[in-house]
Tab-separated table of C-alpha atoms in Angstrom:
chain	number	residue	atom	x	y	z
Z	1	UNK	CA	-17.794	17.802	19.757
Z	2	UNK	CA	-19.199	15.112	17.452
Z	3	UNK	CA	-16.683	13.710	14.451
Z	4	UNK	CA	-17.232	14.882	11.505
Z	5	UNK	CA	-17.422	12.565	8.147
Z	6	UNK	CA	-13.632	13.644	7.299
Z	7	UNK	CA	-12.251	11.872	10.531
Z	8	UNK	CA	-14.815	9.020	10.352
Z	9	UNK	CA	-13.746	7.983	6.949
Z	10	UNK	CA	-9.772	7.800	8.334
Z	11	UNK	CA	-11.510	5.334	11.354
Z	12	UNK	CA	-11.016	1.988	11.729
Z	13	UNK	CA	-14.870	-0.004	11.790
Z	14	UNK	CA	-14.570	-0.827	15.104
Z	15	UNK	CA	-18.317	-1.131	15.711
Z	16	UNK	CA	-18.376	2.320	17.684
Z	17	UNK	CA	-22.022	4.090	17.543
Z	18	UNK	CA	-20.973	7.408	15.383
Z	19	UNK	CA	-23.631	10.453	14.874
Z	20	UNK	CA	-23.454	11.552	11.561
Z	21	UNK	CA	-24.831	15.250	10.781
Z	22	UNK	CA	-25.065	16.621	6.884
Z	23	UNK	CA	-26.989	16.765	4.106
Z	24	UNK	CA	-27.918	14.211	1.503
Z	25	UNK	CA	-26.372	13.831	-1.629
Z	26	UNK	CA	-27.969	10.983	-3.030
Z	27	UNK	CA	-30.465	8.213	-1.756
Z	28	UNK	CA	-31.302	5.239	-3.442
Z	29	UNK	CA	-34.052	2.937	-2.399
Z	30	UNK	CA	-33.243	-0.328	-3.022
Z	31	UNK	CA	-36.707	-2.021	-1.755
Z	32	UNK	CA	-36.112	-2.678	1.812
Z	33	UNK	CA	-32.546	-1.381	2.315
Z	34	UNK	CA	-32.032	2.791	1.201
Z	35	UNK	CA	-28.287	3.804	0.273
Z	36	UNK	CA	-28.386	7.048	1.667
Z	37	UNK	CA	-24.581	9.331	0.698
Z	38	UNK	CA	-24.107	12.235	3.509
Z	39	UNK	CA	-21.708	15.123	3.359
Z	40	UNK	CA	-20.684	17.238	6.039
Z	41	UNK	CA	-18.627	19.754	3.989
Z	42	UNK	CA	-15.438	18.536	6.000
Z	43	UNK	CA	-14.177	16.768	3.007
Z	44	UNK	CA	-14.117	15.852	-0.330
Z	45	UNK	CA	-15.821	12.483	0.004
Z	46	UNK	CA	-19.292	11.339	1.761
Z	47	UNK	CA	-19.978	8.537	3.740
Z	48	UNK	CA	-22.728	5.711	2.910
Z	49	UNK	CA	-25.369	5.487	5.361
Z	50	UNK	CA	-27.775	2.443	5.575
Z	51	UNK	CA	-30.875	2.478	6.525
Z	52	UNK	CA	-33.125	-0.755	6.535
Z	53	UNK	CA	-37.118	-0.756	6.350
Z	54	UNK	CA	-36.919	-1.709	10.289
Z	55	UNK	CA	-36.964	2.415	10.789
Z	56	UNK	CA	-40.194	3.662	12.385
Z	57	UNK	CA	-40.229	6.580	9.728
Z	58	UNK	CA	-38.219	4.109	6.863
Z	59	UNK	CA	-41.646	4.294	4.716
Z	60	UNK	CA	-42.786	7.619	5.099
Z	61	UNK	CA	-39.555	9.752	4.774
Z	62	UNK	CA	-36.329	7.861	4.828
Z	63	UNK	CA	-37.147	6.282	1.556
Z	64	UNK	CA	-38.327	9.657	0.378
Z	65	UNK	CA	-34.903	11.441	0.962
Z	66	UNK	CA	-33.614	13.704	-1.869
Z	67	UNK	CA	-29.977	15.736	-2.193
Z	68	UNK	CA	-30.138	18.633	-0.292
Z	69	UNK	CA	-32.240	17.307	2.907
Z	70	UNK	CA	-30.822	17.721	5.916
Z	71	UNK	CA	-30.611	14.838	8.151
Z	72	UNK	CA	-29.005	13.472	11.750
Z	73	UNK	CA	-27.859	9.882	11.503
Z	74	UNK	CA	-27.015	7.443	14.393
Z	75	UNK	CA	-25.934	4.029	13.913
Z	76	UNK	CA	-22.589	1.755	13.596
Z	77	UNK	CA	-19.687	2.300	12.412
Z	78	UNK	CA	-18.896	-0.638	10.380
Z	79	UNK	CA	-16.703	-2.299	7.465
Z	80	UNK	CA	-18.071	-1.269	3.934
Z	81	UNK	CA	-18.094	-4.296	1.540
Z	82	UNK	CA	-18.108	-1.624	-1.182
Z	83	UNK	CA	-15.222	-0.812	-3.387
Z	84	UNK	CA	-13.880	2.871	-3.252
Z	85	UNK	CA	-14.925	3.192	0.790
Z	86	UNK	CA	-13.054	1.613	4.066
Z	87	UNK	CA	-16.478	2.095	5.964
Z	88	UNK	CA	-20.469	2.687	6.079
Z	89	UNK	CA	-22.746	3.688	9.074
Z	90	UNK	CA	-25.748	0.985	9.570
Z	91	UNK	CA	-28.457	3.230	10.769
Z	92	UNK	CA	-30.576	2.705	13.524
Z	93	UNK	CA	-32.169	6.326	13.506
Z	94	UNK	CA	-32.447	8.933	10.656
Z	95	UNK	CA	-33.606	12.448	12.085
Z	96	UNK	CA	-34.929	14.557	9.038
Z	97	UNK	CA	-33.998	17.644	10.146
Z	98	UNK	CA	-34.646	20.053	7.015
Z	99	UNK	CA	-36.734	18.396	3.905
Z	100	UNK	CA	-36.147	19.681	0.114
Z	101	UNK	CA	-38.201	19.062	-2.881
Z	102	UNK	CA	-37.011	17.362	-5.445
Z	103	UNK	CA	-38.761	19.214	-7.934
Z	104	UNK	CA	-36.924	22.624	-7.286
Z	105	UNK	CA	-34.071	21.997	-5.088
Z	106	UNK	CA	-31.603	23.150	-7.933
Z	107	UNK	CA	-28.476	20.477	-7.527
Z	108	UNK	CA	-28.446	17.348	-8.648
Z	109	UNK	CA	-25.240	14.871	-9.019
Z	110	UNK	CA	-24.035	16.486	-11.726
Z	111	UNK	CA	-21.592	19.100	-13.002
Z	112	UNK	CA	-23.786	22.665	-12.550
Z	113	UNK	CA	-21.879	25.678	-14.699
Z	114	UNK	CA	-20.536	28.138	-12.957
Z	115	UNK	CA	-22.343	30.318	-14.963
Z	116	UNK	CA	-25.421	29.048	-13.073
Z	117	UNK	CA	-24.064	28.151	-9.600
Z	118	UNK	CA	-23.295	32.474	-9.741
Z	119	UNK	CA	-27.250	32.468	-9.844
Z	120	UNK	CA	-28.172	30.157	-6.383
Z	121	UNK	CA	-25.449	31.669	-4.189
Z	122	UNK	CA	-27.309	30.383	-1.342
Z	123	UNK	CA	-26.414	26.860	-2.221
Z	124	UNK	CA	-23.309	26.964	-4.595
Z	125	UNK	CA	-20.703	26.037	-1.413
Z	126	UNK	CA	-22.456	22.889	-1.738
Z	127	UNK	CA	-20.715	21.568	-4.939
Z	128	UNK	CA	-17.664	19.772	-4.703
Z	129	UNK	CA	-15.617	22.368	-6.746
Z	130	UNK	CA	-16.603	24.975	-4.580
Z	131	UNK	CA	-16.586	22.976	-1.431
Z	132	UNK	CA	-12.958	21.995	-2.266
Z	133	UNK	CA	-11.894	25.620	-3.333
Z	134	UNK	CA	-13.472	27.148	0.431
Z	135	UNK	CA	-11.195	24.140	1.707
Z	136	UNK	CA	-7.867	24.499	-0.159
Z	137	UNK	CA	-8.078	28.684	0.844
Z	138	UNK	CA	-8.631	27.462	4.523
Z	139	UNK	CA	-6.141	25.242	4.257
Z	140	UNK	CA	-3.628	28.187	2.539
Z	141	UNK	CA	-4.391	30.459	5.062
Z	142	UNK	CA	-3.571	29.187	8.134
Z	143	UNK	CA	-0.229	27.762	6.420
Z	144	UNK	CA	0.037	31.780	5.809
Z	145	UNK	CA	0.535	32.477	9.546
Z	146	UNK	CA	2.230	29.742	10.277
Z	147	UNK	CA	5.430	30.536	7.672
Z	148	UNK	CA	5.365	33.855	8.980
Z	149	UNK	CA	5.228	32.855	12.644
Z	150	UNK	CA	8.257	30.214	11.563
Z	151	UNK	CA	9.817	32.997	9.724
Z	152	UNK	CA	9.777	35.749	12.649
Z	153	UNK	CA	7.469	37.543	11.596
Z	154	UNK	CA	4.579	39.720	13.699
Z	155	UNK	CA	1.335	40.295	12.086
Z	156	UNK	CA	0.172	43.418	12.190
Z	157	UNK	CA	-3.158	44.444	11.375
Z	158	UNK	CA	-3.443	47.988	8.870
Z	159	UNK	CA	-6.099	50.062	8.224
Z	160	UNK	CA	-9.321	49.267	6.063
Z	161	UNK	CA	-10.337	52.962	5.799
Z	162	UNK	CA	-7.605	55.389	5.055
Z	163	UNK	CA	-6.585	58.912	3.456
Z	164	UNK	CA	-3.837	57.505	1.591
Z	165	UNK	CA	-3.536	55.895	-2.200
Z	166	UNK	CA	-0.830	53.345	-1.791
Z	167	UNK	CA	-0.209	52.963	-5.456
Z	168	UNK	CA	-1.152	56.495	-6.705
Z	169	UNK	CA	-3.806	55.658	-9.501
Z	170	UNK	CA	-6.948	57.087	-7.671
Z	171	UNK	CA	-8.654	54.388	-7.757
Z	172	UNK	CA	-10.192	54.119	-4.344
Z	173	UNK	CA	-13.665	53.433	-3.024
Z	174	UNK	CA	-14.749	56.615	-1.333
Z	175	UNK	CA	-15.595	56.257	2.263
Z	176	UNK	CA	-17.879	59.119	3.048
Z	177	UNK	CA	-20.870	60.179	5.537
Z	178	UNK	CA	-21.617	62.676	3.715
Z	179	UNK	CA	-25.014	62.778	1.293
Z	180	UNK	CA	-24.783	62.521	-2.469
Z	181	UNK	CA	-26.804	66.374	-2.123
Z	182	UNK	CA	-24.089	67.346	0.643
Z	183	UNK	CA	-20.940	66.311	-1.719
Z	184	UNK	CA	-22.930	67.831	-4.420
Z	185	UNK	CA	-23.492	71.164	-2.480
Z	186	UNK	CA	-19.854	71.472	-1.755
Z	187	UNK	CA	-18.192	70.691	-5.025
Z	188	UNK	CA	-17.194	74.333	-5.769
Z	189	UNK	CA	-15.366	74.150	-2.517
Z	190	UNK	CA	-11.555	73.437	-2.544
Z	191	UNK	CA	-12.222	70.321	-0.572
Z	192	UNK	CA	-16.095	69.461	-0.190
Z	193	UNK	CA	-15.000	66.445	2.473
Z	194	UNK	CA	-13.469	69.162	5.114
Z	195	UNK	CA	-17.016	68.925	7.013
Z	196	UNK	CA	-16.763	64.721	6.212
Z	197	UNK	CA	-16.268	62.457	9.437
Z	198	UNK	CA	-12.619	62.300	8.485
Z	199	UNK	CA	-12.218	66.011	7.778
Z	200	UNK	CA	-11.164	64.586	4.296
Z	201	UNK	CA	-11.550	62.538	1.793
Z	202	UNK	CA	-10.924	58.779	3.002
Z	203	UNK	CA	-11.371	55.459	0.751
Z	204	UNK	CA	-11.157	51.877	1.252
Z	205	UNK	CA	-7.816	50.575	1.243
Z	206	UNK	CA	-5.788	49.335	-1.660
Z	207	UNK	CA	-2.913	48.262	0.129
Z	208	UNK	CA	-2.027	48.091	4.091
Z	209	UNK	CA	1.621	48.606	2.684
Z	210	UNK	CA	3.018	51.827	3.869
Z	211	UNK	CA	1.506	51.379	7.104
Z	212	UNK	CA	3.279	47.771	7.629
Z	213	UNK	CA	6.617	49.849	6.770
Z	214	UNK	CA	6.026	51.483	9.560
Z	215	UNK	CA	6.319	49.301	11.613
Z	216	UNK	CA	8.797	47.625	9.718
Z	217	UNK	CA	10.884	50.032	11.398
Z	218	UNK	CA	10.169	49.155	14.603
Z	219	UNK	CA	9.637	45.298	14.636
Z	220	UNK	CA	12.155	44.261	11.594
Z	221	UNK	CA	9.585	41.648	9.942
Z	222	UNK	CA	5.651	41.944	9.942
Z	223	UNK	CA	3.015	41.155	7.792
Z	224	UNK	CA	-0.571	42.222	6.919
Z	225	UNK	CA	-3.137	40.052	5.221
Z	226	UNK	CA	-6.718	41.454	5.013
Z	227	UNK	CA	-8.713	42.766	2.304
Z	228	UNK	CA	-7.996	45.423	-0.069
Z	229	UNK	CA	-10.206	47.023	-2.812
Z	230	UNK	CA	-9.790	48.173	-6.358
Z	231	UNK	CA	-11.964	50.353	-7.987
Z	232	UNK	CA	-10.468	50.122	-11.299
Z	233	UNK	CA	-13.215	49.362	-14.159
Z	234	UNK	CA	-11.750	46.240	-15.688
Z	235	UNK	CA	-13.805	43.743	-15.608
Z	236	UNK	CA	-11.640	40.623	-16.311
Z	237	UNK	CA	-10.549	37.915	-13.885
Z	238	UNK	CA	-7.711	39.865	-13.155
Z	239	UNK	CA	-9.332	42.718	-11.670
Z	240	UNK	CA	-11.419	42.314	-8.368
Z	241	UNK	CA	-13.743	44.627	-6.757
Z	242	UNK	CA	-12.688	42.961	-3.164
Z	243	UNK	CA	-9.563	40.512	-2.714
Z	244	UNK	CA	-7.181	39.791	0.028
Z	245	UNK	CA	-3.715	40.574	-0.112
Z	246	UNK	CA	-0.744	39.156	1.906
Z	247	UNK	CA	1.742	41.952	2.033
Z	248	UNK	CA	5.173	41.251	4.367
Z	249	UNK	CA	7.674	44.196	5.044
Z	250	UNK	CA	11.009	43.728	6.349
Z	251	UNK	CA	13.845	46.209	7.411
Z	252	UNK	CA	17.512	46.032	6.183
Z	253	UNK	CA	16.025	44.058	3.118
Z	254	UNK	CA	17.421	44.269	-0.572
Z	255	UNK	CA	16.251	42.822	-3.472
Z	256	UNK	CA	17.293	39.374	-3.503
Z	257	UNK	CA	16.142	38.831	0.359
Z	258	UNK	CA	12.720	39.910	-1.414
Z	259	UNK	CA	12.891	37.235	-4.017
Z	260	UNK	CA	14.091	34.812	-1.933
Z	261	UNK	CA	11.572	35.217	1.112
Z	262	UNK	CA	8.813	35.007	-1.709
Z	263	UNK	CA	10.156	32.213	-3.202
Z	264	UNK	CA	10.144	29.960	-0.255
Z	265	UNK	CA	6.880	30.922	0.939
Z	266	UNK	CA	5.577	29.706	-2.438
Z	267	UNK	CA	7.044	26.683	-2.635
Z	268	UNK	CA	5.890	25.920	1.428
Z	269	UNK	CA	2.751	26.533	0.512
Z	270	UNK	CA	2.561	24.688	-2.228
Z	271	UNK	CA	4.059	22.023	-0.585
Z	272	UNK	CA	1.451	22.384	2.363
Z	273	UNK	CA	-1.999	21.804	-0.222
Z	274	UNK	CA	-0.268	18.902	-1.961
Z	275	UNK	CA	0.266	16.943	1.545
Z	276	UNK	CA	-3.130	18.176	3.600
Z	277	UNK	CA	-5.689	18.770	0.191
Z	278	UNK	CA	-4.995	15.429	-1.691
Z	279	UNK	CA	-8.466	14.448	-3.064
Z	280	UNK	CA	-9.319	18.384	-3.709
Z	281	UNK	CA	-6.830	18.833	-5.706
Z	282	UNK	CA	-7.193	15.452	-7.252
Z	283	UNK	CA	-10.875	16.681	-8.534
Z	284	UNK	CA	-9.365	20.050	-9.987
Z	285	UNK	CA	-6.635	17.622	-11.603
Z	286	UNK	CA	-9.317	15.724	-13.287
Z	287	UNK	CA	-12.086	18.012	-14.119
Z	288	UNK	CA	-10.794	21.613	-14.346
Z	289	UNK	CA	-7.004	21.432	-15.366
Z	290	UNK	CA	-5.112	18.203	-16.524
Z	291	UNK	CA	-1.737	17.633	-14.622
Z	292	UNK	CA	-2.376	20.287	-12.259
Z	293	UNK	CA	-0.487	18.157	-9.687
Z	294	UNK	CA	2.682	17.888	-12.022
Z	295	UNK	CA	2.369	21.363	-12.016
Z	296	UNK	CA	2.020	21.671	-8.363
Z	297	UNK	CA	5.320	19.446	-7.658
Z	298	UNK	CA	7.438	21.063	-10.341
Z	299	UNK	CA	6.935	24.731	-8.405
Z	300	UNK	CA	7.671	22.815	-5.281
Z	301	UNK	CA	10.440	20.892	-5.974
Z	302	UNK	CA	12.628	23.281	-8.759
Z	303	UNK	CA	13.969	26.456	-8.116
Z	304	UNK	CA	12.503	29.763	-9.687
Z	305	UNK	CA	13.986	30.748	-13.222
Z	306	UNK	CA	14.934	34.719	-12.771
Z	307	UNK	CA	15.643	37.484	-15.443
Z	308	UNK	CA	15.454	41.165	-16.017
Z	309	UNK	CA	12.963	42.536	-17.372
Z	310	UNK	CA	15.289	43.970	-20.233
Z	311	UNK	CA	16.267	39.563	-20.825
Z	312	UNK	CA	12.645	39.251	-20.876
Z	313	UNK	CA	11.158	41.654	-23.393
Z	314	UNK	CA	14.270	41.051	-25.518
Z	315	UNK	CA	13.289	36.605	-25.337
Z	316	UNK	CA	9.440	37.952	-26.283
Z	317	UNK	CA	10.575	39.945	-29.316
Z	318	UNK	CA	12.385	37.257	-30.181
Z	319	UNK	CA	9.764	34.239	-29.560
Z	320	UNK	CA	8.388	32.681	-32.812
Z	321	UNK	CA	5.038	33.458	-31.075
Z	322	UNK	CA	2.058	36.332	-32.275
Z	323	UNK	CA	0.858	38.010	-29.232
Z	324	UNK	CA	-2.102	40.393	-29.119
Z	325	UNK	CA	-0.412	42.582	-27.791
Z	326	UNK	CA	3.158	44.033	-28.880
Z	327	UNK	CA	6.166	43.975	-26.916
Z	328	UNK	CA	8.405	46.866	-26.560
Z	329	UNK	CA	10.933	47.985	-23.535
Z	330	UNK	CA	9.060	50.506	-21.729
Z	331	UNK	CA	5.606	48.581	-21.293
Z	332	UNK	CA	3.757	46.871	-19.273
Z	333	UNK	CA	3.964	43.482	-19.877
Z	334	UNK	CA	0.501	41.659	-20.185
Z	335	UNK	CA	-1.233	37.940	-18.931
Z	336	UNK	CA	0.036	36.634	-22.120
Z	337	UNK	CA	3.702	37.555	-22.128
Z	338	UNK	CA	3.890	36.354	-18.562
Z	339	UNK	CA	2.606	33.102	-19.409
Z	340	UNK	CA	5.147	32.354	-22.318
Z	341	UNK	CA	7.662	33.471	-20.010
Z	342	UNK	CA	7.374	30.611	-17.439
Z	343	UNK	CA	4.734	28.378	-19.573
Z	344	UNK	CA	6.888	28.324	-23.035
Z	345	UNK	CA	10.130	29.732	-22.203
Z	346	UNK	CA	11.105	28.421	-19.029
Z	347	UNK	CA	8.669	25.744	-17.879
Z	348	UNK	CA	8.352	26.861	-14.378
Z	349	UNK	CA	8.031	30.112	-12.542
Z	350	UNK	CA	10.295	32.619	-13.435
Z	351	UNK	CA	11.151	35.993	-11.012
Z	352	UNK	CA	11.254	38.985	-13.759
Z	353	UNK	CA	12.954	41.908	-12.181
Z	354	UNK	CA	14.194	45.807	-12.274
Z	355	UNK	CA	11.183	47.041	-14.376
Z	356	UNK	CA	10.808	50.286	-16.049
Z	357	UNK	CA	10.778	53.206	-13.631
Z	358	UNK	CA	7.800	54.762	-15.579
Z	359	UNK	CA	5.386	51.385	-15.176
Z	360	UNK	CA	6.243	51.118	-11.284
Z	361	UNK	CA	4.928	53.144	-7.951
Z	362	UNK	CA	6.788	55.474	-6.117
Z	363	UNK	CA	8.175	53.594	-3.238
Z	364	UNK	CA	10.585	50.971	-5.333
Z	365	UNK	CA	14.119	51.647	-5.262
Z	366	UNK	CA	15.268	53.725	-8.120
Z	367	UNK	CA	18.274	52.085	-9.262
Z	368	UNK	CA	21.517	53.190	-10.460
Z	369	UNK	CA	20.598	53.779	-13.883
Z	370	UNK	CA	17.344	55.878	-12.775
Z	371	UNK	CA	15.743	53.877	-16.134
Z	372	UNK	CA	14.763	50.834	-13.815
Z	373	UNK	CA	13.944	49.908	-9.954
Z	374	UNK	CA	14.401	46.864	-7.818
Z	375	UNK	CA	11.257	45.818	-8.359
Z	376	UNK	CA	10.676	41.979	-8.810
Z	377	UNK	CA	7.223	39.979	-10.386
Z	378	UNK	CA	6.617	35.986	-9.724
Z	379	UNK	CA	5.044	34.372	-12.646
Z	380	UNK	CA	3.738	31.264	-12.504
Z	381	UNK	CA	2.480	29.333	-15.371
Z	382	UNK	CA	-1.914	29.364	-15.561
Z	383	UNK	CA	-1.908	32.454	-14.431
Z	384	UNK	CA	0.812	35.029	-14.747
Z	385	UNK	CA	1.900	37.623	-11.715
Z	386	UNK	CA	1.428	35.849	-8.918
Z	387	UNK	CA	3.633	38.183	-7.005
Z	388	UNK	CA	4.898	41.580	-7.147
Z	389	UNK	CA	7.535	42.931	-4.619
Z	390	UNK	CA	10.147	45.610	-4.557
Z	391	UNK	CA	13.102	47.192	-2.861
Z	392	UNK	CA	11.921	49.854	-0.891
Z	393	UNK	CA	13.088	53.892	-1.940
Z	394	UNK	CA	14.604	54.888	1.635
Z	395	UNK	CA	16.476	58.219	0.066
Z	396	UNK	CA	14.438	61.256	0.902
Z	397	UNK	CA	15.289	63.033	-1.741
Z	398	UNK	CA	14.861	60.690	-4.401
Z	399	UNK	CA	10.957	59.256	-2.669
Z	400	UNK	CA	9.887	63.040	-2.572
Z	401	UNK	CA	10.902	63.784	-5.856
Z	402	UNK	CA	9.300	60.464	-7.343
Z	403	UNK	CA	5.830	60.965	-5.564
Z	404	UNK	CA	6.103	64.764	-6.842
Z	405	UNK	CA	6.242	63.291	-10.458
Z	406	UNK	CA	3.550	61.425	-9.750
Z	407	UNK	CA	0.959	64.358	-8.466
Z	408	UNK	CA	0.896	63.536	-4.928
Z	409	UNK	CA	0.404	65.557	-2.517
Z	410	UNK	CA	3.288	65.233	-0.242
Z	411	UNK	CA	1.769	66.645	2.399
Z	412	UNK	CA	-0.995	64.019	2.864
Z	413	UNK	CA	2.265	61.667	3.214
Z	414	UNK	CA	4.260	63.762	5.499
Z	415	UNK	CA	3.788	60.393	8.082
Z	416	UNK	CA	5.236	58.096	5.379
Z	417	UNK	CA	7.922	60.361	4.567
């Protein structure tokens, strides 16, 4: 395997012949020497290539590069007497592998909208925002399975296609063979789906949850992380179509192992993207939100303000603050009440727990009042929930009577039960 720009930029200019492969971000021709910038998508950061007029094709294309051309580069490895870079390639062969024209190739070395980059899908990875944002979740993934692994956890992989509505609302993709005119034919039937592939009605998943409880109780601590759907019509960035969600599940668990598992996997990974993503966060510091990285270091390095959610409706009726929406015990609490909670309030993230009974699903653990359960939301300032986790109901009695209330059919979760 050939190094990519990331490692050669950490090299020492030891005069090694390198092969560079990317694409070009700028060129400029400088009469008989061209200052050619190749990224490889490995990193932030390009490296300068340069090529001198001695090149067989420096006339008729080197010196004609634009961004977005594709190009193989072999040369030296040597000591850059540039500020800003450790080292540059001296070419002594530039491969044009894929050509774009200037006139419509769409990016140029500037800030694009996102607005616009949404329109030119095909090329939007390209940018350095995006670029760095495909890194970071890389990054933030595999750190994922490792604090699990570390942790004792197995992973455990849950269905994508299932009968059951984790969280009650109904609002699942439908998953069906059938024909619009089939579905159609059989509406007047008690259940047109019987003669479906499933035998019933099936949607995408919105949550591998109940089937990583299962085997909860057979392996002590596992976790799922794949995607889940929503098919609930809000369209803010809140709500999304398609996500992935990271959903652990462990046995003889109470509330504050919860909050306290969720906690420290925050702050490790956290702690991970500060040490391994330094120059993509540094753009987002810069460009998209000033003193992200204080922001960063004060979630890894102080410990998580916690409240009830009682403390906390009763310090937002109480806050010198006009929020669109009123506060009152009993309701959900919205984007900007979470916010003032750990932005204004408490200046770092704050665990809000034992919510309302009547704002929570079925499976949290009804507590000893029966008004709240031991339910717990991470809020973290820029964005709000960041994390929601509960107690899990394990009395019978109490589950079945709960998901009665709620109109399900009990019999659809005899398994669960």
């Amino acid at each position: 395997m050939k190094q990519r720009i990331k490692e050669l930029l950490q090299s020492k200019p030891e005069e090694q012949q390198v092969e560079v492969q990317g694409w070009v971000k700028t060129c400029r021709d400088s009469g008989n020497l061209c200052f050619i910038e190749v990224t490889d998508g490995s990193c932030l950061a390009g490296i300068q290539v340069i090529a001198e007029s001695e090149l067989d094709n420096f006339a008729d294309e080197v010196r004609h590069l634009s961004t977005g051309c594709a190009v193989c580069v072999t040369g030296t490895l040597v000591k850059s007497p540039a500020k800003g870079q450790e080292v540059e390639v001296r070419a002594e062969q530039v491969e044009v592998i894929g050509a774009a024209d200037p006139e419509t190739y769409p990016l140029q070395k500037k800030r694009h909208s996102l607005e616009f980059l949404r329109s030119i899908s095909h090329l939007r990875p390209r940018t350095n925002a995006l670029g760095a944002v495909a890194r970071i979740r890389s990054e933030l993934q595999f750190a994922v399975h490792c604090f699990f692994r570390d942790q004792g956890f197995l992973q455990v992989h849950t269905p994508i296609i299932t009968t059951s509505d984790c969280e009650g609302a109904g609002e699942m993709f439908t998953v069906t063979a059938l024909s619009p005119d089939e579905i159609q034919g059989g509406a007047g039937q008690e259940n047109p789906f019987e003669h479906d592939f499933f035998g019933s009605k099936a949607g995408l998943t919105v949550s591998g949850q109940l089937q990583a409880e299962i085997f909860a109780l057979s392996h002590g601590r596992v976790y799922t992380f794949g995607p889940t759907f929503r098919a609930e019509n809000s369209n803010t960035s809140r709500h999304l179509a398609e996500f992935w969600m990271l959903e652990p599940e462990m046995a003889f668990c109470d509330l504050e192992c919860n909050m306290e598992l969720a906690e420290k996997l925050i702050q490790s990974l956290v702690a991970t993207v500060l040490e391994n993503c330094t120059d993509d966060l540094d753009l987002f510091n810069r460009f998209v939100s000033k003193g992200l990285l204080k922001k960063l270091e004060t979630i890894r390095d102080q410990t998580f303000t916690r409240m009830t959610y009682s403390e906390a409706v009763k310090e937002l009726e109480q806050a010198k603050k006009k929020f669109e929406y009123p506060v009152s015990w009993g309701v959900d609490l919205h984007a900007e009440h979470e916010r003032f909670l750990c932005e204004e309030l408490a200046g770092r993230p704050v665990i809000v727990t034992n919510y309302p009974t009547s704002i929570k699903p079925f499976y949290m653990r009804l507590d000893e009042d029966e008004q709240t359960v031991a339910a717990m939301d991470i809020l973290v300032p820029e964005i709000g929930e960041l994390v929601g986790g509960s107690q899990r109901e394990e009395r019978l009695d109490v589950i079945t009577h709960r998901m009665e209330a709620a109109g399900l059919d009990t019999t659809e979760y005899d398994w669960y039960l």
